[in-house]
Amino acid sequence: MAPEILLRNPYTSAVDMWALGVITYILLSGMLPFEDENQSRLYRKILKGKYSYTGDMNGREDPWPNVSNLAKDFIDQLLNVDSTFRMSAGQALNHPWWPPRIYGLSQISYFLL
């Protein structure tokens, strides 16, 4: 849940970009960026943008040493608690880590069905 939703601010496309950051984090690590059994503490972590690229992996190998700095930058720019500084969809598509750019593809039409 994006910080602005917790603060009961209007829903904008920035909320979707936050969600993209959360999903990317999960896909690259298999873990949630923000976790706590206590809902109040969880919400505080989200509001502070408190996540890391290290930590307890529940007995699994830590994936972050194998994740590029560009991928982490992509996540960092999406999980910015200030939605005015969060990447837009257009900026995300132009980020150097975005997979189609990595593979030299100029269009993303292959994602469409």
Coordinates of C-alpha atoms in Angstrom, one line a residue:
M1 CA 0.0 0.0 0.0
A2 CA 1.4 3.3 -1.1
P3 CA 2.1 6.0 1.6
E4 CA -0.4 8.4 0.2
I5 CA -3.1 5.8 0.5
L6 CA -2.3 5.3 4.2
L7 CA -2.4 9.1 4.5
R8 CA -5.8 9.1 2.8
N9 CA -4.6 11.3 -0.1
P10 CA -6.2 11.0 -3.5
Y11 CA -5.3 7.9 -5.6
T12 CA -3.1 8.9 -8.6
S13 CA -0.9 7.0 -11.0
A14 CA 1.9 7.4 -8.5
V15 CA 0.2 4.8 -6.4
D16 CA 0.5 2.3 -9.3
M17 CA 4.2 3.2 -9.7
W18 CA 4.7 2.4 -6.0
A19 CA 3.0 -0.9 -6.6
L20 CA 5.4 -1.6 -9.5
G21 CA 8.3 -1.0 -7.1
V22 CA 6.8 -3.4 -4.6
I23 CA 6.2 -6.0 -7.3
T24 CA 9.7 -5.6 -8.7
Y25 CA 11.3 -6.0 -5.2
I26 CA 9.3 -9.2 -4.7
L27 CA 10.2 -10.6 -8.1
L28 CA 13.9 -10.0 -7.6
S29 CA 14.0 -11.2 -4.0
G30 CA 11.1 -13.4 -3.2
M31 CA 10.4 -11.2 -0.2
L32 CA 8.2 -8.2 0.6
P33 CA 10.0 -4.8 0.9
F34 CA 7.9 -4.0 4.0
E35 CA 7.0 -6.6 6.5
D36 CA 5.8 -6.7 10.1
E37 CA 3.3 -8.7 11.9
N38 CA 2.0 -5.6 13.6
Q39 CA -0.1 -3.5 11.3
S40 CA 0.9 -0.2 12.9
R41 CA 4.6 -0.9 12.7
L42 CA 4.1 -2.0 9.1
Y43 CA 2.4 1.2 8.2
R44 CA 5.1 3.2 9.9
K45 CA 7.8 1.4 7.8
I46 CA 5.9 2.2 4.6
L47 CA 5.4 5.8 5.6
K48 CA 9.2 6.1 6.3
G49 CA 10.1 4.1 3.2
K50 CA 12.1 1.8 5.4
Y51 CA 13.2 -1.2 3.3
S52 CA 16.6 -2.7 2.6
Y53 CA 18.6 -4.9 0.3
T54 CA 19.9 -7.1 3.1
G55 CA 18.4 -9.0 6.0
D56 CA 16.8 -12.2 7.0
M57 CA 15.9 -14.4 4.0
N58 CA 14.2 -17.1 6.1
G59 CA 17.1 -19.5 5.6
R60 CA 17.5 -18.8 1.9
E61 CA 20.4 -17.4 0.0
D62 CA 20.4 -13.6 0.0
P63 CA 19.5 -12.6 -3.6
W64 CA 20.6 -9.0 -3.4
P65 CA 24.4 -9.4 -4.0
N66 CA 23.4 -10.8 -7.5
V67 CA 21.0 -8.0 -8.3
S68 CA 22.5 -5.1 -10.3
N69 CA 22.7 -1.6 -8.9
L70 CA 20.5 -0.4 -11.9
A71 CA 17.7 -2.8 -10.7
K72 CA 18.1 -1.4 -7.2
D73 CA 18.0 2.1 -8.5
F74 CA 14.8 1.3 -10.4
I75 CA 13.2 0.1 -7.2
D76 CA 14.5 3.0 -5.2
Q77 CA 13.0 5.5 -7.6
L78 CA 9.6 3.7 -7.4
L79 CA 9.6 3.3 -3.6
N80 CA 10.1 7.0 -3.0
V81 CA 7.7 8.0 -0.2
D82 CA 7.3 11.5 -1.8
S83 CA 5.1 10.8 -4.8
T84 CA 6.1 14.0 -6.5
F85 CA 9.7 12.5 -6.8
R86 CA 8.5 9.0 -7.7
M87 CA 9.2 7.8 -11.3
S88 CA 6.3 8.1 -13.7
A89 CA 5.4 5.3 -16.1
G90 CA 7.2 7.1 -18.9
Q91 CA 10.3 7.5 -16.8
A92 CA 10.2 3.9 -15.7
L93 CA 10.0 2.8 -19.4
N94 CA 13.1 4.8 -20.1
H95 CA 15.0 3.7 -17.1
P96 CA 18.3 1.9 -18.2
W97 CA 17.4 -1.2 -16.2
W98 CA 14.0 -1.7 -17.7
P99 CA 14.2 -5.2 -19.4
P100 CA 13.4 -4.2 -23.0
R101 CA 16.1 -1.6 -22.8
I102 CA 18.6 -4.1 -21.4
Y103 CA 18.0 -6.4 -24.3
G104 CA 18.1 -3.6 -26.9
L105 CA 14.5 -3.8 -27.8
S106 CA 13.1 -0.4 -28.8
Q107 CA 9.4 -1.3 -28.4
I108 CA 7.5 -3.2 -25.7
S109 CA 4.8 -4.5 -28.0
Y110 CA 5.9 -8.1 -27.3
F111 CA 4.4 -7.7 -23.8
L112 CA 1.0 -7.1 -25.4
L113 CA -1.3 -10.0 -26.2

